[in-house]
Every structure is written in C-alpha cells, then in structure tokens.
Amino acid sequence: MIKYRMKVCSVAKIRKIDELASKEFGIDLSLLMENAGDAIYSLIVNELGINKRFIVIAGTGNNGGDALVVARRLFSCGSYVEVFIVGDPSKYPEPAKKNYELVIRLGIPIKVIKDVNDLKYLEESLRKCDVIVVGLIGIGLRGDVTGIYRDVIEIINNSNKVVISVDIPSGINGDNGRVCGIAVKSTYTVTFGMPKYGNILYPGYYYCGKLYVSRLSYPPKLYESEEITVELNVPIPPPERVRWGHKGVFGKFLTVSGARYYYGAPYYVAYSFLKAGGGYSRLAAPKSIIPYIASRCSEVVYIPLEETSEGSIARGNYEYILKIIDMYDVDIVALGSGVSLNEETQELMRDLVGSIGKPVIIDGDGITAISKDLNVVKSRKASTVITPHLVEFSRLTNLSIKDISEDPVRILRKFCKDLNSYIVLKGAHTLIGFPNGYVYVNMTGNPGMAKAGSGDVLTGTIAAMYGIGYRDVGDAVRMGVLIHGLAGDLASEELGEDGITPDDIMNYLPKAMKVLREDLDLIISRYMPKVL
C-alpha cells in the first residue's frame, strides 16, 4: 500500500505555517513563491507541455506573485506568454513586487487591467491562447468578488480554455469552499503546503478541477503537525476475514427501526449490514410491517414489536429490546431509522440511547429524538455515532444551516466534543468528527446518492465495519463512510448517476469491499490529491 496521509488546514493555519517556516527554518516568502511557481510549471510540463500559448492573469497580492513566477519559467523555456495584471501594480508587496519587476525586465508582454475598457485586450488574447494561469485572488479573499475582478473571472469562465488556478480558484472562500459571488472554474489547481478547507469542501472542490498539492519547501514537521486536526479519510486495511469464522465472528447487529408506511429504512439498515460483510443481522420493528420486509429479505432475523395506534414502535417494548441485546450479546445497535415522529416512540428512542451499554448508531428520526434532550447522549459510557444530514445537524445544534455552512469544520468539532460522540455530517465530501475533535473528510461518493434511503444503507455499512473487525469505533465509522461512497461510485459508473437507488448502492457494497481488500492503492490514486 502507498503510504499516504494528507492533512487539511484553515487559512489561519497555513499563514501560521508560513510564519513558522520563516522564524524556525529561515524559509522566507521569496523562496516559497519561487517553489510555488516551479510547482505549477512542473504541472504544465507533465500534463500539457510547454509548446503552447499561455496567458497569465495575476492580481496584486502574493497569489499574483506566484503566477508571475510561472510566467518567468514558461518564458525562459521558450513558451509564448502574455501577462495581464488586474489592479494597481504599485501595490505589490515583496517578493511579488520583485517578480513583477523581473517580468518587465525580461520583456514579457504585460498589460495592466484597471477598468472595463481594458477588458477587450484580455478577451482578444484569450481567444488566441491555449492555457490560462490564474493567480487573481488567493486565500486572502474577503467578501464577494465584485467590480473588475468579477468581470475578469466571467471572461475566464466563458473562454473554454484550459485553466490552471494558483493555490485556490479565485473567488472560493479558503475556509469553507463557498463561492463568493463568482469563482474561476479550473481545469487544474495546485495548492501549496496542504489543501485548505476551501480546496476540499464543495463547491470549492468542484471549482478546483483536478487538485494537486505541492509541499514547497515546508519541512514535514510543519504540515504533519499534531496541531492540525483535519485530514482526508484514506483507506485503512481491513481485518482478515478468518477462514474458520462463523456468523457471530463477523458481528451481531440489532437495528430498532421502522413504522407504518416506513418499510424502506429498516430494510436498508438491516440488509446493508450483511451486504457489507456483517455476520448476523436482527431487525426489531413494528409487527405489522415485518411480513412485508421479510418477503424482500429472508436473510435477516426479525423481532416483532408492539405498536402504537399510529403503527410506530410502542414505548412498552423498552425492557424487551434491552433483553434482546443482552440475550444475544449484540455487538452494535442502530436506532431511529424510519421510526416516525410519534411522541411515544421518540421517548422510547431517548430511553434506549441512555440505557444501551453497547456502541449505538443514531440516525433519522432518532436524531430528532435526541435533539430534544442531548443529555441522554452526553451521559453515555459506550461509543455513540450520530449520522445527520445538514438539516438534522441544524436541528441537533440549534444553529441555522447558513451558520453551519460558513464554518462547518469548527462547528462539527465543537459538537463532537460537547456530545462525546462521533458525528457523520452527511453530504458531498462527508465530514467525520471524532469525540476528541479530530475531523476526517471523506472523498468518495457522488450526487446520484442523494436519495431517500441512502443514509440507511450507510448506517448498516458502518455497523458492518465494526462487525467485521474494525473494533476501534472511529475506524469503523471512517471505513463505513468510505465504502458506502465507493459503492455509490461503482454503481454510478455502471448505471449512471441519475438512476442509482439505495438498492444499487447496497448491491455494490460487496464489490466495494473487494476493492478495499485487494487494491487500496486504487482508492488512493483515484480519490486523493496527487503530491507534486
């Protein structure tokens, strides 16, 4: 297996690394700027070749200085290069100012864009070029992109040319991936030191195109620092599936799920556990719905429960459910998928969360239940996994979706610590938070998986990872999320994104597990940014 680890940081953290690089190691900004330009030049050589016409568009900050180094390197190798500077060049700080002066001395054609009247020159040059290198606005972006900068980005995006972004696509917020009014749609992005949150979180990741990372001259001590507590979710080798194992060896699972008219959730949770490699799956559900689910899935063992008048699980089942967990020595329990919002059932979910002494996964309506009393989670001794989508996380935290989207990593970290829980914030590039505040960003998955029932498959998959031997709950959660997304990707390749269903995701779980067991390097090469 390729040894691969990639941490991800905030804008403030990369600036701190720059400061430490200078103070502790004597690595000044001029060297880092030269490294940055060389890294993009290397990408061009490897991916595109230098026998092309290049336009370099630079702002008047250090991001623009990096782009000017690229212009010098291309010019020195005989490429045709034109430079357009947006803004007042007299505002260049050092060492970007030095690179601006070098571009002039080298005789590289240069044009300053100050207002809309200058845009015609840019449009004319872009029509003739092959590749655009953009270092317009870097991680120092504040507020929305407006004025001449917005006009320039619109022209770039309408050019239909290959676009290479310097560090981060101009217009993307480096801390949350948000598009600040408008952003450069890139073919390639080379980010420096390590990815920033905005390079990895959507929609920023989409705007990056193919993402590369250059370590510049940073020593590993800085970019592998224990103070950086976010990283990409890379595959962990699975435990051996022992030849003499029986169903109990690969996990004993119970899901308490379902209600009248909610047949899919319990089915997907219970069956996906088996499809992902788990050994023994039991489903405790309202007795009236079990015959229907059993007709679809005879592999699961069913436990009929008494019902409320609305067809949900009655609170009177409390002692019986705890007895089942103890009697069958259940390893892990899932609660809440499709149990409805019936108040009696909601109370039962809270009672069970507070009483079960085994790892518990809480999903769906179970999240609504605990959001009314978070103390039942805080007081648990065994591990707790909560799997909300953004709306459910908003309900759980009592924060608006807008506020969460502005700072998702920090907010997730805070609530994982507060609840002493693993929280899987589902979405494009799902975030996996640990009770100690560490966060992993998952890279598998696709928008075709945005279907009702997909989250129920995830719940069963996480439980399966625990069952097959990832006995560190955090590892089980990470690999459950990774495998779930990989199964969705394999399904979409075969069937197309639009039409894949939770059944398709579930049916590709065995193939996803096969990839995890046989070719971890394939997962790394497919999903993780390449280091230049």
PDB file of C-alpha atoms in Angstrom, residues 315 342-352 369:
ATOM      1  CA  ARG A 315     -42.641   2.526  24.463  1.00  0.00           C
ATOM      2  CA  ASN A 342     -44.672   9.747  17.198  1.00  0.00           C
ATOM      3  CA  GLU A 343     -44.018  11.189  20.662  1.00  0.00           C
ATOM      4  CA  GLU A 344     -44.234   7.863  22.475  1.00  0.00           C
ATOM      5  CA  THR A 345     -41.705   6.361  20.068  1.00  0.00           C
ATOM      6  CA  GLN A 346     -39.489   9.409  20.346  1.00  0.00           C
ATOM      7  CA  GLU A 347     -39.424   8.941  24.116  1.00  0.00           C
ATOM      8  CA  LEU A 348     -38.518   5.289  23.623  1.00  0.00           C
ATOM      9  CA  MET A 349     -35.563   6.284  21.444  1.00  0.00           C
ATOM     10  CA  ARG A 350     -34.255   8.608  24.152  1.00  0.00           C
ATOM     11  CA  ASP A 351     -34.730   5.908  26.783  1.00  0.00           C
ATOM     12  CA  LEU A 352     -32.806   3.369  24.709  1.00  0.00           C
ATOM     13  CA  ALA A 369     -35.489  12.397  19.398  1.00  0.00           C
TER      14      ALA A 369
END
